[in-house]
Short mmCIF file of C-alpha atoms in Angstrom, two decimals:
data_model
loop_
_atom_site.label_atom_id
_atom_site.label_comp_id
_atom_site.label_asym_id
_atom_site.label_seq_id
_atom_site.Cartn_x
_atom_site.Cartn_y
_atom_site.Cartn_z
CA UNK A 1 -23.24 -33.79 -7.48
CA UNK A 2 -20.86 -31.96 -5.91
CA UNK A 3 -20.78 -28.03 -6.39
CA UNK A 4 -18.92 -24.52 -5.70
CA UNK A 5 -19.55 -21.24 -6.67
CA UNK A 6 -17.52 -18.03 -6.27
CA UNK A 7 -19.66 -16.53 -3.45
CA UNK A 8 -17.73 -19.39 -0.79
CA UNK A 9 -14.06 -18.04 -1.35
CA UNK A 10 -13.48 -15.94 1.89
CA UNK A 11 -9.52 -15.91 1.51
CA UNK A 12 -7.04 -14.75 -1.04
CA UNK A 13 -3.22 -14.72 -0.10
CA UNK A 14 -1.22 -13.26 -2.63
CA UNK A 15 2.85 -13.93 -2.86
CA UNK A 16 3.41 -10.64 -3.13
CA UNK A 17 7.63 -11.15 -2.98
CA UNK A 18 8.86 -14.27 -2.14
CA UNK A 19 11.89 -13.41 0.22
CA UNK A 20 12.16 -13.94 4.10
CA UNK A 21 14.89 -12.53 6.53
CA UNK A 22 14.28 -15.67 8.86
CA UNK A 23 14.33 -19.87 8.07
CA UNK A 24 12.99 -20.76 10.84
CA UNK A 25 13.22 -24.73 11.80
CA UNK A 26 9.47 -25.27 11.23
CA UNK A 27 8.86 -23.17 8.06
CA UNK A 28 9.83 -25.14 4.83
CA UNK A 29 12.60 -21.92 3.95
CA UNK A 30 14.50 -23.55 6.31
CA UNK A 31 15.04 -27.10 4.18
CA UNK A 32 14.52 -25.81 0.63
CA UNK A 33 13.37 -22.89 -1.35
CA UNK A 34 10.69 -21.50 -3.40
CA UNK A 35 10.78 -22.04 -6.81
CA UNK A 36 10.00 -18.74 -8.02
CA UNK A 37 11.63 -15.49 -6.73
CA UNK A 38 11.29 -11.85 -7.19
CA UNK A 39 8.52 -9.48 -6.20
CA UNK A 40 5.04 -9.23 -8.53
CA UNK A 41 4.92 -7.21 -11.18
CA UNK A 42 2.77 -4.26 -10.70
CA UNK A 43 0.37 -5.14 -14.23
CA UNK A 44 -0.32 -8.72 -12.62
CA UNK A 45 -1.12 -7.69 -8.95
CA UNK A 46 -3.70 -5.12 -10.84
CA UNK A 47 -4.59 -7.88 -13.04
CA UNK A 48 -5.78 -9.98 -10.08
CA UNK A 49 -7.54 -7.01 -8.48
CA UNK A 50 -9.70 -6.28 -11.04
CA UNK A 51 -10.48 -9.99 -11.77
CA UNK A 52 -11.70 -10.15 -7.90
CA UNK A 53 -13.62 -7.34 -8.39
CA UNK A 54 -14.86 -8.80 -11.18
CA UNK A 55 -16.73 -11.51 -8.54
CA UNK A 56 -17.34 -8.91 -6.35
CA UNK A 57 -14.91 -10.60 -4.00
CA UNK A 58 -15.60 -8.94 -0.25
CA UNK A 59 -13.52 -11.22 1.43
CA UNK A 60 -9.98 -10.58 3.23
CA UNK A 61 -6.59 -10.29 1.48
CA UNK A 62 -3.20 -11.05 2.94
CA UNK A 63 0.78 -10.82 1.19
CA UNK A 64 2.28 -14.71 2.36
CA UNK A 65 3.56 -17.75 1.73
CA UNK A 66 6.16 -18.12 3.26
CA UNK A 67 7.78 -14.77 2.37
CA UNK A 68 8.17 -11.39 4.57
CA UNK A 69 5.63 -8.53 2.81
CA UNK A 70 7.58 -5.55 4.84
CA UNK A 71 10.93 -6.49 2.24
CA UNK A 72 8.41 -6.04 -1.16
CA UNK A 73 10.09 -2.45 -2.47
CA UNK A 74 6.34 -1.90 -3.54
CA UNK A 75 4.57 -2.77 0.08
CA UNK A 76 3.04 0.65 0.36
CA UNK A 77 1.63 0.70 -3.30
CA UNK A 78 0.61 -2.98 -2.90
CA UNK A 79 -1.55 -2.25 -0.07
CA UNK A 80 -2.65 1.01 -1.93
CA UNK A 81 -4.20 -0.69 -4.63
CA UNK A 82 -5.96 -3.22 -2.84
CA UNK A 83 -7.67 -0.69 -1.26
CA UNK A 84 -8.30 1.38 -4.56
CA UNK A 85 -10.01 -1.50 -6.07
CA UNK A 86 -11.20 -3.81 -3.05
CA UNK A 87 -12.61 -1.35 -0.76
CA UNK A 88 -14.88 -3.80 1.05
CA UNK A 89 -12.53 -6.23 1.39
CA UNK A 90 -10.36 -6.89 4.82
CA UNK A 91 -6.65 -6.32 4.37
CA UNK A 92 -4.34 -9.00 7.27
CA UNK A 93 -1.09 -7.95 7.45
CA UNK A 94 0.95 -11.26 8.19
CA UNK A 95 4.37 -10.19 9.36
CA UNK A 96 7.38 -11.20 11.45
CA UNK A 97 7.35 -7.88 13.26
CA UNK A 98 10.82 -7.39 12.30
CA UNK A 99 10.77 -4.49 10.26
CA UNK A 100 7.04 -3.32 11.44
CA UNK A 101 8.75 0.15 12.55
CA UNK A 102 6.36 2.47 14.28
CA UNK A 103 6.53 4.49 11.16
CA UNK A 104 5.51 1.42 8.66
CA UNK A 105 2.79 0.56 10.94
CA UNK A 106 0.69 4.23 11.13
CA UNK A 107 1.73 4.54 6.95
CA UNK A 108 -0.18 1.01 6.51
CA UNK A 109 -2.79 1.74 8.67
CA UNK A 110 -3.38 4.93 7.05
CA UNK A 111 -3.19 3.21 3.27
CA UNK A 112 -5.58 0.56 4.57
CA UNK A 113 -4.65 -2.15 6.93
CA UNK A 114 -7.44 -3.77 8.94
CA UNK A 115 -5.62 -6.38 11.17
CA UNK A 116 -1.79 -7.07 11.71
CA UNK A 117 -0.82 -10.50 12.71
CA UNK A 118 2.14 -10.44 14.11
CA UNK A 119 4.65 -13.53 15.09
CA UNK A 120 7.98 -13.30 16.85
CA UNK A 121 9.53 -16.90 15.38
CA UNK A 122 12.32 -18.27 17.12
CA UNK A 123 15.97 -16.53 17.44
CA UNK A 124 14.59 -12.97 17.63
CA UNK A 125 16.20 -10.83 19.88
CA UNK A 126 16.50 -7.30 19.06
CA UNK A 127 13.00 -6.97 18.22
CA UNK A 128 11.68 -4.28 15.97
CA UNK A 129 7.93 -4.98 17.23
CA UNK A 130 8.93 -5.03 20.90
CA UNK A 131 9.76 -1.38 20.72
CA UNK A 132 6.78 -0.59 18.32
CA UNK A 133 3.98 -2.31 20.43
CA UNK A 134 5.28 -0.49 22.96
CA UNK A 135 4.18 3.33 21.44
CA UNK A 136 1.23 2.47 19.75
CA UNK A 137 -2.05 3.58 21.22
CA UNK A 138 -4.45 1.50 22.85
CA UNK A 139 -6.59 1.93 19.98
CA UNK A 140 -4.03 0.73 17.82
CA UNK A 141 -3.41 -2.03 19.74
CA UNK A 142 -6.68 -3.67 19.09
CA UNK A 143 -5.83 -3.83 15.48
CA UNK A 144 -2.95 -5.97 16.27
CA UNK A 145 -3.00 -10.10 17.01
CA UNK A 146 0.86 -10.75 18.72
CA UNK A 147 1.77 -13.72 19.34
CA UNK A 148 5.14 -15.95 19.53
CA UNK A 149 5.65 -19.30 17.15
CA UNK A 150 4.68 -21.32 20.62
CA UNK A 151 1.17 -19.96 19.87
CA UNK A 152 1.00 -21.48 16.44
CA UNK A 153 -0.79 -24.76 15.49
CA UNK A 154 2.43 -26.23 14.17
CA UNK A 155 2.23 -28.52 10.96
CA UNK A 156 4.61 -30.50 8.46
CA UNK A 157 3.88 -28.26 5.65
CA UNK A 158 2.90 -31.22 3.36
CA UNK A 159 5.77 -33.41 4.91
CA UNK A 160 8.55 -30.78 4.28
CA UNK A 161 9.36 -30.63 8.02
CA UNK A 162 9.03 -32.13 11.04
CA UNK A 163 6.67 -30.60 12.87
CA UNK A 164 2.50 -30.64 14.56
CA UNK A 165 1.39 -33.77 15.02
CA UNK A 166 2.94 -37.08 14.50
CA UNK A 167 1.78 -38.96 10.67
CA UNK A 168 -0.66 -38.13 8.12
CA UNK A 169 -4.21 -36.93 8.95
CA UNK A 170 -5.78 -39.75 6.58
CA UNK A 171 -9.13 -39.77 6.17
CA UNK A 172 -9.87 -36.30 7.44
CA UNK A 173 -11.98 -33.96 5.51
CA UNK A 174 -10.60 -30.61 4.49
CA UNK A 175 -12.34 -27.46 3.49
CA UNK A 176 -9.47 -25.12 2.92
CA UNK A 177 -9.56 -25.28 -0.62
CA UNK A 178 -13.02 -24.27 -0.19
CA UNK A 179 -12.50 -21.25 1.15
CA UNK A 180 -8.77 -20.25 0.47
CA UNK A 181 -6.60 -19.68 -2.42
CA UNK A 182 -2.94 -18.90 -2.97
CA UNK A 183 -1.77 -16.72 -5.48
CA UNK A 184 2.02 -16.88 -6.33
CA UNK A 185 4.49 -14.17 -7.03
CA UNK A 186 4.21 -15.17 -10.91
CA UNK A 187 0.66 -15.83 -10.73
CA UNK A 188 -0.36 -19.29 -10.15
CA UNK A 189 -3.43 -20.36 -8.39
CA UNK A 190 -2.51 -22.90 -5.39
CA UNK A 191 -5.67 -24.31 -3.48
CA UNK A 192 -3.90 -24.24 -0.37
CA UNK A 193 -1.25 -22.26 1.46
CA UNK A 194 0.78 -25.69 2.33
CA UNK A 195 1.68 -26.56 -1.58
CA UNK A 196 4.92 -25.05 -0.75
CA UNK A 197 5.94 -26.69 -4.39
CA UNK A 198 3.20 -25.34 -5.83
CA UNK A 199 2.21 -28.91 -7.00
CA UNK A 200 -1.27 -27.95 -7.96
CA UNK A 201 -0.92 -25.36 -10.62
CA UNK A 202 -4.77 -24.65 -11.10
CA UNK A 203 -4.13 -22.11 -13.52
CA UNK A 204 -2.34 -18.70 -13.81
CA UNK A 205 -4.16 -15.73 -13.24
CA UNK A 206 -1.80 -13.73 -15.81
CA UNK A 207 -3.02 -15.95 -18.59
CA UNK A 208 -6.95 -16.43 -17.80
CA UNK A 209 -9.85 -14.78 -15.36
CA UNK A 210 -9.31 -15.62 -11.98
CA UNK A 211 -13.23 -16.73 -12.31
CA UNK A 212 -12.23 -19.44 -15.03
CA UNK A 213 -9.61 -20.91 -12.57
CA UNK A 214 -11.94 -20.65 -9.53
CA UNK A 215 -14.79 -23.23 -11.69
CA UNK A 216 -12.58 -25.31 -13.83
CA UNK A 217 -12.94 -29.54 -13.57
CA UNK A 218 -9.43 -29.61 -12.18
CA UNK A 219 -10.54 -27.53 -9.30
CA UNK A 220 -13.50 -29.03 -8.38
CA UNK A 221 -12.09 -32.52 -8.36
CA UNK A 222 -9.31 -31.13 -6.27
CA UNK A 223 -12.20 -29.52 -3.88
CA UNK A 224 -14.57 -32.82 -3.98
CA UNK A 225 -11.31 -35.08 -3.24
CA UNK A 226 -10.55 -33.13 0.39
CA UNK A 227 -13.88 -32.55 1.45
CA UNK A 228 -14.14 -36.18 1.57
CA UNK A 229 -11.03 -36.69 3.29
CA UNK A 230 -9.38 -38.18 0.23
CA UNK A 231 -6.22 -36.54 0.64
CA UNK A 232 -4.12 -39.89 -0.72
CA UNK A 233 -5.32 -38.97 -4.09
CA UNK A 234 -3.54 -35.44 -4.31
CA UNK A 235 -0.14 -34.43 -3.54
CA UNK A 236 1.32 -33.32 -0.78
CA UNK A 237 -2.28 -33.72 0.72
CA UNK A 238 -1.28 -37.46 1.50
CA UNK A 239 1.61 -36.21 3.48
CA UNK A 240 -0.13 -33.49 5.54
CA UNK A 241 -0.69 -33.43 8.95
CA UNK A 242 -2.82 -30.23 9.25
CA UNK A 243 -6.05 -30.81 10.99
CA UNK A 244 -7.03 -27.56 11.44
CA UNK A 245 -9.38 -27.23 7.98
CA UNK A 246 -12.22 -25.45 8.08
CA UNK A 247 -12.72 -21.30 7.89
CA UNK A 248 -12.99 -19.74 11.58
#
């Protein structure tokens, strides 16, 4: 009999706003587009950080899929408030270095920022980061992962581009939705950062506790189905190339 409890989520990525200032040729914004837009009301962010605290969630926090966080109006506040009511939890900054400013960077390191990941994506030339990596201190430095999109483990985003390797990864077992949720800019629970669609709706977090979502049938199924390499029974699972599936 197959079981999960709340004690084995480790990652919580939060939509945060779902712009981008780049659509790059192996990110799904470059083919289609999200189907909600706009940045998350202030009540529901709060909403979600009170219903982690609620588990005592410890685990890190991030502001993707597939958006830019440096464009929310609210980034500083955002990052604020997970602090205020997460304090044990690890705060990634995913960002396409763009508009990380040497200025942004100190003010979110100050408010709370653990670890920036940073990725120059294709077609950037006058680079924001280049000139910002360059007057940060060595101890900044070691808060920072930079890397280029050659350094990523490129896939198809649940078919939605062409890209990592070639076909389906049939058969082969998944544990992301073991260990991951997405949260989207109106508050749906995704069990995995490549439902660019947001096929699997496993509740909204504006309407119910997180902790219902997290331990509803629908979930577990979900769960059960990818741990044992089911993926042709969910959508875009059957379609997904990703091989890279378990927590590092």
């Amino acid at each position: 009999m197959y079981t999960w409890d709340n004690s084995k989520l480790k990652m919580v990525e939060i939509e945060i706003n779902h712009r981008c200032n780049k659509a790059c040729s192996y990110c799904p914004n470059s083919v289609t587009e999200r189907s909600e837009k706009g940045e998350m009301e202030p009540a529901l962010f709060e909403k979600i950080m009170l219903d982690l605290q609620a588990i005592n969630y410890q685990g890190s926090i991030s502001y993707e899929f597939y958006n830019e966080p440096m464009l929310a109006k609210n980034i500083y506040w955002f990052v604020e408030t997970t602090r205020k009511y997460l304090p044990a939890s690890r705060i990634d900054f995913y960002t396409n270095g763009t508009l990380l400013s040497l200025d942004a960077f100190r003010k979110l390191t100050d408010l709370g920022v653990n670890r920036y990941i940073v990725t120059k994506h294709e077609g950037i030339t006058d680079y924001i980061f280049d000139k910002t990596y360059g007057e940060i201190t060595a101890e900044e430095k070691k808060l920072v992962l930079y890397q280029t999109y050659q350094d990523l483990k490129m896939t198809n985003r649940g078919g939605l581009v062409e890209a990592g390797p070639v076909g389906p990864a049939n058969l082969v077992p998944c544990f992301i939705p073991e260990f991951l949720i997405a949260i989207t800019v109106k508050g749906h629970v995704l069990p995995c950062f490549e439902d660019y669609h947001q096929i699997n709706n496993m509740g909204n977090v504006g309407e119910m506790p997180l902790n219902e979502i997290l331990n509803n049938s629908l979930f577990n199924t979900f769960r059960n189905d990818l741990r044992l390499g089911l993926r042709h029974k969910q959508n875009p699972c059957l379609k997904c190339n990703r091989t890279q599936v378990c927590l590092k």
